[in-house]
PDB file of C-alpha atoms in Angstrom:
ATOM      1  CA  UNK A 208      91.742 237.880-138.512  1.00 84.00           C
ATOM      2  CA  UNK A 209      95.420 237.125-138.605  1.00 92.00           C
ATOM      3  CA  UNK A 210      97.203 236.311-141.512  1.00 98.00           C
ATOM      4  CA  UNK A 211     100.758 234.193-142.485  1.00 98.00           C
ATOM      5  CA  UNK A 212     102.896 233.588-145.245  1.00 98.00           C
ATOM      6  CA  UNK A 213     103.972 229.974-146.216  1.00 98.00           C
ATOM      7  CA  UNK A 214     106.529 230.742-148.976  1.00 98.00           C
ATOM      8  CA  UNK A 215     109.402 233.165-148.121  1.00 98.00           C
ATOM      9  CA  UNK A 216     113.156 233.423-149.201  1.00 97.00           C
ATOM     10  CA  UNK A 217     116.267 234.860-147.559  1.00 96.00           C
ATOM     11  CA  UNK A 218     119.374 235.678-148.725  1.00 93.00           C
ATOM     12  CA  UNK A 219     120.727 232.284-147.728  1.00 92.00           C
ATOM     13  CA  UNK A 220     119.151 231.346-151.019  1.00 90.00           C
ATOM     14  CA  UNK A 221     118.062 233.796-153.936  1.00 88.00           C
ATOM     15  CA  UNK A 222     116.129 236.174-151.515  1.00 92.00           C
ATOM     16  CA  UNK A 223     117.747 239.572-150.629  1.00 92.00           C
ATOM     17  CA  UNK A 224     116.650 239.846-146.833  1.00 96.00           C
ATOM     18  CA  UNK A 225     118.642 238.114-144.183  1.00 96.00           C
ATOM     19  CA  UNK A 226     116.680 235.662-141.884  1.00 98.00           C
ATOM     20  CA  UNK A 227     116.539 238.163-139.138  1.00 98.00           C
ATOM     21  CA  UNK A 228     115.313 241.127-141.432  1.00 98.00           C
ATOM     22  CA  UNK A 229     112.504 238.674-142.627  1.00 98.00           C
ATOM     23  CA  UNK A 230     111.460 238.365-138.957  1.00 98.00           C
ATOM     24  CA  UNK A 231     111.500 241.832-138.287  1.00 98.00           C
ATOM     25  CA  UNK A 232     109.603 242.347-141.593  1.00 98.00           C
ATOM     26  CA  UNK A 233     106.920 239.902-140.865  1.00 98.00           C
ATOM     27  CA  UNK A 234     106.369 241.647-137.534  1.00 98.00           C
ATOM     28  CA  UNK A 235     106.020 244.998-139.268  1.00 97.00           C
ATOM     29  CA  UNK A 236     103.252 243.218-141.262  1.00 97.00           C
ATOM     30  CA  UNK A 237     101.702 242.156-138.319  1.00 97.00           C
ATOM     31  CA  UNK A 238     101.897 238.492-139.629  1.00 98.00           C
ATOM     32  CA  UNK A 239     100.983 235.650-137.226  1.00 98.00           C
ATOM     33  CA  UNK A 240     103.524 233.060-138.920  1.00 98.00           C
ATOM     34  CA  UNK A 241     105.614 232.598-141.787  1.00 98.00           C
ATOM     35  CA  UNK A 242     107.625 229.681-143.343  1.00 98.00           C
ATOM     36  CA  UNK A 243     111.207 230.157-144.185  1.00 98.00           C
ATOM     37  CA  UNK A 244     111.576 227.995-147.456  1.00 98.00           C
ATOM     38  CA  UNK A 245     114.989 228.898-148.958  1.00 96.00           C
ATOM     39  CA  UNK A 246     115.881 226.792-151.891  1.00 92.00           C
ATOM     40  CA  UNK A 247     117.610 223.361-151.100  1.00 90.00           C
ATOM     41  CA  UNK A 248     118.942 224.813-147.708  1.00 93.00           C
ATOM     42  CA  UNK A 249     118.016 225.137-144.222  1.00 96.00           C
ATOM     43  CA  UNK A 250     121.012 227.317-143.339  1.00 94.00           C
ATOM     44  CA  UNK A 251     119.011 230.442-142.293  1.00 96.00           C
ATOM     45  CA  UNK A 252     116.548 228.564-139.799  1.00 97.00           C
ATOM     46  CA  UNK A 253     118.633 229.206-136.929  1.00 97.00           C
ATOM     47  CA  UNK A 254     119.047 232.776-137.315  1.00 97.00           C
ATOM     48  CA  UNK A 255     115.485 233.317-138.056  1.00 98.00           C
ATOM     49  CA  UNK A 256     114.218 231.284-134.892  1.00 97.00           C
ATOM     50  CA  UNK A 257     116.708 233.003-132.664  1.00 97.00           C
ATOM     51  CA  UNK A 258     115.378 236.294-134.039  1.00 98.00           C
ATOM     52  CA  UNK A 259     111.782 235.211-133.497  1.00 98.00           C
ATOM     53  CA  UNK A 260     112.698 233.980-130.213  1.00 96.00           C
ATOM     54  CA  UNK A 261     110.026 235.697-127.518  1.00 95.00           C
ATOM     55  CA  UNK A 262     108.452 237.533-130.508  1.00 97.00           C
ATOM     56  CA  UNK A 263     104.751 237.462-131.390  1.00 96.00           C
ATOM     57  CA  UNK A 264     105.288 235.638-134.354  1.00 97.00           C
ATOM     58  CA  UNK A 265     105.716 231.734-135.430  1.00 97.00           C
ATOM     59  CA  UNK A 266     108.611 230.548-137.512  1.00 97.00           C
ATOM     60  CA  UNK A 267     107.869 227.532-139.506  1.00 97.00           C
ATOM     61  CA  UNK A 268     111.048 225.727-140.360  1.00 97.00           C
ATOM     62  CA  UNK A 269     110.909 224.814-144.133  1.00 98.00           C
ATOM     63  CA  UNK A 270     112.518 224.249-147.496  1.00 98.00           C
ATOM     64  CA  UNK A 271     111.753 224.719-151.253  1.00 97.00           C
ATOM     65  CA  UNK A 272     113.316 221.280-153.038  1.00 95.00           C
ATOM     66  CA  UNK A 273     113.492 221.460-157.034  1.00 91.00           C
ATOM     67  CA  UNK A 274     112.771 218.279-158.777  1.00 92.00           C
ATOM     68  CA  UNK A 275     112.446 217.242-162.404  1.00 91.00           C
ATOM     69  CA  UNK A 276     109.235 215.963-163.828  1.00 93.00           C
ATOM     70  CA  UNK A 277     108.871 215.041-167.622  1.00 91.00           C
ATOM     71  CA  UNK A 278     111.435 217.603-168.554  1.00 85.00           C
ATOM     72  CA  UNK A 279     110.031 220.288-166.246  1.00 87.00           C
ATOM     73  CA  UNK A 280     111.405 221.743-163.053  1.00 88.00           C
ATOM     74  CA  UNK A 281     108.754 221.417-160.228  1.00 95.00           C
ATOM     75  CA  UNK A 282     109.077 222.499-156.794  1.00 97.00           C
ATOM     76  CA  UNK A 283     107.964 220.941-153.320  1.00 98.00           C
ATOM     77  CA  UNK A 284     107.692 222.532-150.144  1.00 98.00           C
ATOM     78  CA  UNK A 285     108.501 220.954-146.925  1.00 98.00           C
ATOM     79  CA  UNK A 286     106.865 222.279-143.854  1.00 98.00           C
ATOM     80  CA  UNK A 287     107.673 221.626-139.873  1.00 96.00           C
ATOM     81  CA  UNK A 288     111.184 220.030-140.472  1.00 97.00           C
ATOM     82  CA  UNK A 289     113.135 218.493-137.966  1.00 96.00           C
ATOM     83  CA  UNK A 290     115.923 219.747-139.982  1.00 96.00           C
ATOM     84  CA  UNK A 291     118.791 219.092-137.498  1.00 95.00           C
ATOM     85  CA  UNK A 292     118.289 215.267-138.146  1.00 96.00           C
ATOM     86  CA  UNK A 293     121.305 213.702-139.307  1.00 96.00           C
ATOM     87  CA  UNK A 294     120.250 211.896-142.102  1.00 96.00           C
ATOM     88  CA  UNK A 295     118.251 214.683-143.527  1.00 97.00           C
ATOM     89  CA  UNK A 296     121.468 216.780-143.334  1.00 95.00           C
ATOM     90  CA  UNK A 297     123.522 214.238-145.166  1.00 94.00           C
ATOM     91  CA  UNK A 298     121.267 214.150-147.977  1.00 93.00           C
ATOM     92  CA  UNK A 299     120.985 217.462-148.536  1.00 92.00           C
ATOM     93  CA  UNK A 300     124.765 217.995-148.620  1.00 90.00           C
ATOM     94  CA  UNK A 301     124.622 215.673-151.506  1.00 86.00           C
ATOM     95  CA  UNK A 302     122.426 217.791-153.447  1.00 84.00           C
ATOM     96  CA  UNK A 303     124.112 220.856-152.659  1.00 81.00           C
ATOM     97  CA  UNK A 304     127.486 219.554-153.646  1.00 82.00           C
ATOM     98  CA  UNK A 305     125.718 218.888-157.036  1.00 79.00           C
ATOM     99  CA  UNK A 306     124.788 222.484-157.434  1.00 79.00           C
ATOM    100  CA  UNK A 307     128.350 223.618-156.506  1.00 84.00           C
ATOM    101  CA  UNK A 308     129.791 221.543-159.246  1.00 86.00           C
ATOM    102  CA  UNK A 309     127.168 223.261-161.571  1.00 86.00           C
ATOM    103  CA  UNK A 310     128.214 226.755-160.467  1.00 90.00           C
ATOM    104  CA  UNK A 311     131.970 225.828-161.207  1.00 93.00           C
ATOM    105  CA  UNK A 312     131.012 224.855-164.713  1.00 94.00           C
ATOM    106  CA  UNK A 313     129.089 228.044-164.962  1.00 95.00           C
ATOM    107  CA  UNK A 314     132.249 230.158-163.903  1.00 95.00           C
ATOM    108  CA  UNK A 315     134.505 228.338-166.654  1.00 96.00           C
ATOM    109  CA  UNK A 316     131.747 229.120-169.469  1.00 96.00           C
ATOM    110  CA  UNK A 317     131.371 232.757-168.453  1.00 96.00           C
ATOM    111  CA  UNK A 318     135.326 233.069-168.580  1.00 96.00           C
ATOM    112  CA  UNK A 319     135.121 231.657-172.073  1.00 96.00           C
ATOM    113  CA  UNK A 320     132.668 234.557-173.105  1.00 96.00           C
ATOM    114  CA  UNK A 321     134.719 237.140-171.735  1.00 95.00           C
ATOM    115  CA  UNK A 322     133.227 237.307-168.213  1.00 95.00           C
ATOM    116  CA  UNK A 323     135.932 236.830-165.295  1.00 96.00           C
ATOM    117  CA  UNK A 324     134.398 236.087-162.086  1.00 96.00           C
ATOM    118  CA  UNK A 325     136.052 233.917-159.331  1.00 95.00           C
ATOM    119  CA  UNK A 326     134.547 231.539-156.897  1.00 93.00           C
ATOM    120  CA  UNK A 327     136.271 233.687-154.165  1.00 93.00           C
ATOM    121  CA  UNK A 328     134.642 237.111-155.282  1.00 94.00           C
ATOM    122  CA  UNK A 329     131.256 235.227-155.030  1.00 92.00           C
ATOM    123  CA  UNK A 330     131.713 233.843-151.425  1.00 89.00           C
ATOM    124  CA  UNK A 331     133.077 237.204-150.519  1.00 91.00           C
ATOM    125  CA  UNK A 332     129.912 238.769-151.725  1.00 89.00           C
ATOM    126  CA  UNK A 333     127.286 236.267-150.850  1.00 86.00           C
ATOM    127  CA  UNK A 334     128.991 234.397-147.802  1.00 82.00           C
ATOM    128  CA  UNK A 335     127.463 231.046-147.221  1.00 75.00           C
ATOM    129  CA  UNK A 336     124.574 231.504-149.097  1.00 79.00           C
ATOM    130  CA  UNK A 337     123.499 228.751-151.850  1.00 78.00           C
ATOM    131  CA  UNK A 338     124.403 230.220-154.975  1.00 85.00           C
ATOM    132  CA  UNK A 339     121.829 230.538-157.747  1.00 84.00           C
ATOM    133  CA  UNK A 340     122.089 231.987-161.178  1.00 88.00           C
ATOM    134  CA  UNK A 341     120.266 234.857-159.713  1.00 85.00           C
ATOM    135  CA  UNK A 342     123.546 235.529-157.508  1.00 88.00           C
ATOM    136  CA  UNK A 343     125.855 235.353-160.753  1.00 93.00           C
ATOM    137  CA  UNK A 344     123.438 237.818-162.489  1.00 92.00           C
ATOM    138  CA  UNK A 345     123.904 240.111-159.844  1.00 89.00           C
ATOM    139  CA  UNK A 346     127.647 239.845-159.723  1.00 94.00           C
ATOM    140  CA  UNK A 347     127.962 240.228-163.437  1.00 95.00           C
ATOM    141  CA  UNK A 348     126.010 243.640-163.114  1.00 93.00           C
ATOM    142  CA  UNK A 349     127.828 244.638-160.256  1.00 93.00           C
ATOM    143  CA  UNK A 350     131.362 244.115-162.371  1.00 95.00           C
ATOM    144  CA  UNK A 351     129.940 246.205-165.133  1.00 94.00           C
ATOM    145  CA  UNK A 352     129.347 243.495-167.475  1.00 95.00           C
ATOM    146  CA  UNK A 353     125.904 244.169-167.858  1.00 90.00           C
ATOM    147  CA  UNK A 354     123.403 247.436-167.734  1.00 88.00           C
ATOM    148  CA  UNK A 355     120.751 245.259-166.174  1.00 86.00           C
ATOM    149  CA  UNK A 356     119.953 242.215-164.173  1.00 82.00           C
ATOM    150  CA  UNK A 357     117.715 240.573-167.086  1.00 86.00           C
ATOM    151  CA  UNK A 358     120.397 240.602-169.569  1.00 92.00           C
ATOM    152  CA  UNK A 359     122.294 238.061-167.740  1.00 94.00           C
ATOM    153  CA  UNK A 360     119.594 235.321-168.419  1.00 93.00           C
ATOM    154  CA  UNK A 361     118.421 236.853-172.043  1.00 93.00           C
ATOM    155  CA  UNK A 362     122.330 236.893-173.229  1.00 94.00           C
ATOM    156  CA  UNK A 363     124.382 234.483-171.120  1.00 96.00           C
ATOM    157  CA  UNK A 364     123.047 232.421-168.550  1.00 95.00           C
ATOM    158  CA  UNK A 365     119.474 231.668-169.454  1.00 91.00           C
ATOM    159  CA  UNK A 366     118.273 228.393-171.061  1.00 83.00           C
ATOM    160  CA  UNK A 367     119.697 228.266-174.705  1.00 90.00           C
ATOM    161  CA  UNK A 368     122.296 230.516-174.044  1.00 94.00           C
ATOM    162  CA  UNK A 369     126.062 230.029-174.383  1.00 95.00           C
ATOM    163  CA  UNK A 370     126.748 230.254-170.628  1.00 96.00           C
ATOM    164  CA  UNK A 371     124.004 228.122-169.531  1.00 93.00           C
ATOM    165  CA  UNK A 372     124.735 224.820-167.705  1.00 89.00           C
ATOM    166  CA  UNK A 373     121.646 222.617-166.671  1.00 82.00           C
ATOM    167  CA  UNK A 374     120.802 221.376-163.491  1.00 74.00           C
ATOM    168  CA  UNK A 375     121.624 218.252-162.004  1.00 73.00           C
ATOM    169  CA  UNK A 376     118.107 217.472-161.383  1.00 78.00           C
ATOM    170  CA  UNK A 377     116.915 215.067-158.659  1.00 90.00           C
ATOM    171  CA  UNK A 378     113.707 213.050-159.008  1.00 94.00           C
ATOM    172  CA  UNK A 379     110.391 213.572-157.280  1.00 97.00           C
ATOM    173  CA  UNK A 380     111.030 210.284-155.380  1.00 97.00           C
ATOM    174  CA  UNK A 381     114.362 212.013-154.048  1.00 95.00           C
ATOM    175  CA  UNK A 382     112.939 215.188-153.455  1.00 96.00           C
ATOM    176  CA  UNK A 383     109.719 213.641-151.466  1.00 98.00           C
ATOM    177  CA  UNK A 384     112.307 211.560-149.402  1.00 97.00           C
ATOM    178  CA  UNK A 385     114.181 214.301-148.526  1.00 97.00           C
ATOM    179  CA  UNK A 386     111.399 215.933-147.041  1.00 97.00           C
ATOM    180  CA  UNK A 387     110.306 212.826-144.971  1.00 97.00           C
ATOM    181  CA  UNK A 388     113.638 212.277-143.617  1.00 97.00           C
ATOM    182  CA  UNK A 389     113.123 215.505-141.807  1.00 97.00           C
ATOM    183  CA  UNK A 390     109.461 214.665-140.702  1.00 96.00           C
ATOM    184  CA  UNK A 391     108.114 217.541-143.068  1.00 97.00           C
ATOM    185  CA  UNK A 392     104.828 217.987-144.566  1.00 97.00           C
ATOM    186  CA  UNK A 393     105.101 217.980-148.332  1.00 98.00           C
ATOM    187  CA  UNK A 394     103.301 220.485-150.432  1.00 98.00           C
ATOM    188  CA  UNK A 395     103.552 221.083-154.381  1.00 98.00           C
ATOM    189  CA  UNK A 396     104.265 224.823-154.745  1.00 98.00           C
ATOM    190  CA  UNK A 397     102.761 226.956-157.212  1.00 98.00           C
ATOM    191  CA  UNK A 398     101.001 224.308-159.286  1.00 98.00           C
ATOM    192  CA  UNK A 399     100.009 226.774-162.060  1.00 97.00           C
ATOM    193  CA  UNK A 400     103.592 228.236-162.733  1.00 96.00           C
ATOM    194  CA  UNK A 401     104.437 224.667-164.577  1.00 95.00           C
ATOM    195  CA  UNK A 402     102.082 225.651-167.512  1.00 93.00           C
ATOM    196  CA  UNK A 403     100.342 222.177-167.676  1.00 95.00           C
ATOM    197  CA  UNK A 404      97.075 221.320-169.231  1.00 95.00           C
ATOM    198  CA  UNK A 405      94.438 220.384-166.574  1.00 94.00           C
ATOM    199  CA  UNK A 406      94.721 216.662-167.301  1.00 96.00           C
ATOM    200  CA  UNK A 407      98.663 216.589-166.938  1.00 97.00           C
ATOM    201  CA  UNK A 408      98.196 218.593-163.589  1.00 97.00           C
ATOM    202  CA  UNK A 409      96.021 215.962-162.302  1.00 97.00           C
ATOM    203  CA  UNK A 410      98.579 213.316-163.389  1.00 98.00           C
ATOM    204  CA  UNK A 411     101.264 215.190-161.477  1.00 98.00           C
ATOM    205  CA  UNK A 412      99.378 215.378-158.401  1.00 98.00           C
ATOM    206  CA  UNK A 413      98.005 212.019-158.527  1.00 98.00           C
ATOM    207  CA  UNK A 414     101.410 210.709-159.101  1.00 98.00           C
ATOM    208  CA  UNK A 415     102.945 212.850-156.196  1.00 98.00           C
ATOM    209  CA  UNK A 416     100.587 211.912-153.792  1.00 98.00           C
ATOM    210  CA  UNK A 417     101.591 208.053-154.453  1.00 98.00           C
ATOM    211  CA  UNK A 418     105.030 209.315-153.242  1.00 98.00           C
ATOM    212  CA  UNK A 419     103.517 211.205-150.263  1.00 97.00           C
ATOM    213  CA  UNK A 420     102.301 214.486-151.237  1.00 98.00           C
ATOM    214  CA  UNK A 421     100.052 216.014-148.457  1.00 98.00           C
ATOM    215  CA  UNK A 422      99.060 219.457-149.834  1.00 98.00           C
ATOM    216  CA  UNK A 423      98.802 222.057-152.348  1.00 98.00           C
ATOM    217  CA  UNK A 424     100.068 225.592-152.423  1.00 98.00           C
ATOM    218  CA  UNK A 425      96.374 227.005-153.676  1.00 98.00           C
ATOM    219  CA  UNK A 426      96.715 230.742-152.711  1.00 98.00           C
ATOM    220  CA  UNK A 427      99.667 232.218-154.509  1.00 98.00           C
ATOM    221  CA  UNK A 428     100.910 235.732-155.480  1.00 97.00           C
ATOM    222  CA  UNK A 429     100.363 235.077-159.080  1.00 97.00           C
ATOM    223  CA  UNK A 430      97.004 233.577-158.880  1.00 97.00           C
ATOM    224  CA  UNK A 431      93.645 235.069-159.722  1.00 96.00           C
ATOM    225  CA  UNK A 432      90.543 234.271-157.657  1.00 95.00           C
ATOM    226  CA  UNK A 433      89.668 231.895-160.415  1.00 97.00           C
ATOM    227  CA  UNK A 434      93.041 230.147-160.113  1.00 97.00           C
ATOM    228  CA  UNK A 435      92.680 230.012-156.267  1.00 97.00           C
ATOM    229  CA  UNK A 436      89.354 228.446-156.889  1.00 97.00           C
ATOM    230  CA  UNK A 437      90.540 225.833-159.073  1.00 97.00           C
ATOM    231  CA  UNK A 438      93.415 224.825-156.808  1.00 98.00           C
ATOM    232  CA  UNK A 439      91.561 224.365-153.696  1.00 98.00           C
ATOM    233  CA  UNK A 440      88.930 222.406-155.812  1.00 98.00           C
ATOM    234  CA  UNK A 441      91.854 220.007-157.196  1.00 98.00           C
ATOM    235  CA  UNK A 442      93.081 219.775-153.477  1.00 98.00           C
ATOM    236  CA  UNK A 443      89.578 218.763-152.300  1.00 98.00           C
ATOM    237  CA  UNK A 444      89.386 216.150-155.242  1.00 97.00           C
ATOM    238  CA  UNK A 445      92.549 214.415-154.031  1.00 97.00           C
ATOM    239  CA  UNK A 446      92.386 214.829-150.470  1.00 98.00           C
ATOM    240  CA  UNK A 447      94.858 217.234-149.804  1.00 98.00           C
ATOM    241  CA  UNK A 448      95.262 220.237-147.508  1.00 98.00           C
ATOM    242  CA  UNK A 449      95.828 223.729-148.973  1.00 98.00           C
ATOM    243  CA  UNK A 450      98.560 226.328-148.177  1.00 98.00           C
ATOM    244  CA  UNK A 451      99.358 229.632-149.404  1.00 98.00           C
ATOM    245  CA  UNK A 452     102.551 231.904-149.814  1.00 98.00           C
ATOM    246  CA  UNK A 453     103.730 234.872-151.559  1.00 98.00           C
ATOM    247  CA  UNK A 454     107.060 233.730-152.893  1.00 98.00           C
ATOM    248  CA  UNK A 455     108.595 236.680-151.505  1.00 98.00           C
ATOM    249  CA  UNK A 456     112.240 237.375-152.401  1.00 96.00           C
ATOM    250  CA  UNK A 457     112.808 240.953-151.441  1.00 95.00           C
ATOM    251  CA  UNK A 458     114.212 243.234-154.457  1.00 91.00           C
ATOM    252  CA  UNK A 459     114.838 240.191-156.425  1.00 85.00           C
ATOM    253  CA  UNK A 460     111.079 240.417-156.995  1.00 91.00           C
ATOM    254  CA  UNK A 461     110.087 243.899-156.384  1.00 92.00           C
ATOM    255  CA  UNK A 462     106.394 243.380-157.292  1.00 96.00           C
ATOM    256  CA  UNK A 463     105.784 240.681-154.673  1.00 98.00           C
ATOM    257  CA  UNK A 464     105.558 241.649-150.957  1.00 98.00           C
ATOM    258  CA  UNK A 465     105.833 239.491-147.747  1.00 98.00           C
ATOM    259  CA  UNK A 466     102.185 238.479-146.500  1.00 97.00           C
ATOM    260  CA  UNK A 467     100.283 240.463-149.343  1.00 97.00           C
ATOM    261  CA  UNK A 468     102.231 239.366-152.742  1.00 97.00           C
ATOM    262  CA  UNK A 469     100.857 241.958-155.274  1.00 96.00           C
ATOM    263  CA  UNK A 470      98.677 243.682-152.943  1.00 95.00           C
ATOM    264  CA  UNK A 471      95.598 241.163-152.598  1.00 92.00           C
ATOM    265  CA  UNK A 472      97.212 237.896-151.214  1.00 97.00           C
ATOM    266  CA  UNK A 473      95.341 237.163-147.872  1.00 96.00           C
ATOM    267  CA  UNK A 474      96.194 233.588-146.225  1.00 98.00           C
ATOM    268  CA  UNK A 475      94.552 232.984-143.313  1.00 97.00           C
ATOM    269  CA  UNK A 476      95.961 231.850-139.911  1.00 97.00           C
ATOM    270  CA  UNK A 477      93.613 228.916-140.034  1.00 96.00           C
ATOM    271  CA  UNK A 478      95.809 227.121-142.557  1.00 97.00           C
ATOM    272  CA  UNK A 479      98.872 226.570-140.023  1.00 96.00           C
ATOM    273  CA  UNK A 480      96.931 223.618-138.600  1.00 93.00           C
ATOM    274  CA  UNK A 481      97.426 221.576-141.602  1.00 91.00           C
ATOM    275  CA  UNK A 482     101.262 221.980-141.392  1.00 93.00           C
ATOM    276  CA  UNK A 483     101.829 221.801-137.756  1.00 86.00           C
ATOM    277  CA  UNK A 484      99.619 218.638-136.749  1.00 54.00           C
ATOM    278  CA  UNK A 485     101.829 215.696-136.663  1.00 48.00           C
ATOM    279  CA  UNK A 486     100.344 212.247-136.895  1.00 42.00           C
TER     280      UNK A 486
END
């Protein structure tokens, strides 16, 4: 049996592998397919597609979109995107401009706290990547302001810290609309990471299903076997298909590997049918 990975990040967002390197690594891992699901961007898909051309691997164009639900950050995965559609690109650009404004505010707060980083430095270091707090943490460490990466979140840019800037969040309605604009399949990412009570999680699933939710990421790196079982049962209860992913980020999350998560993740190739079939 061949395996797949439907939740993978490149350095176009907060991963450390380039899209091309991801393709080569997936081939090393003998994966049948993987989905590139960078945060709020599809900028790495063309490079990955080119690298996968004429290779024995299937690339799934995807995205991971953040939204706010009852004060919590939830993530929706979009699969099989017609990502070049004009309406999709325009809406995505609106969301990205909001993120850029947040990053400017973050730099200002860092300066007020004695940490001097310019946007020019960030662009020279990370190119056209969608900048996240992880990128700023790496730059702070590189410039000698920190001893380790985690210190950035503990002292400066984590929630409740002096340089924290809240996300300009979008609603689940906006997130699902964005994915639909690209004819994508809508899947709830890592549902157990939201630390909701079972009743609350079911309310979230019911609400998202009304907005067009089609699947649940039931197989995930941080799940136990019991977790996988419960998420599969929830998917069955609400008429949703299941997907699975490692949430691979490279060295940003060194304990999670492509295709196998923490070592025992196995996502069967047959799950591809859930995201490739179009109505």
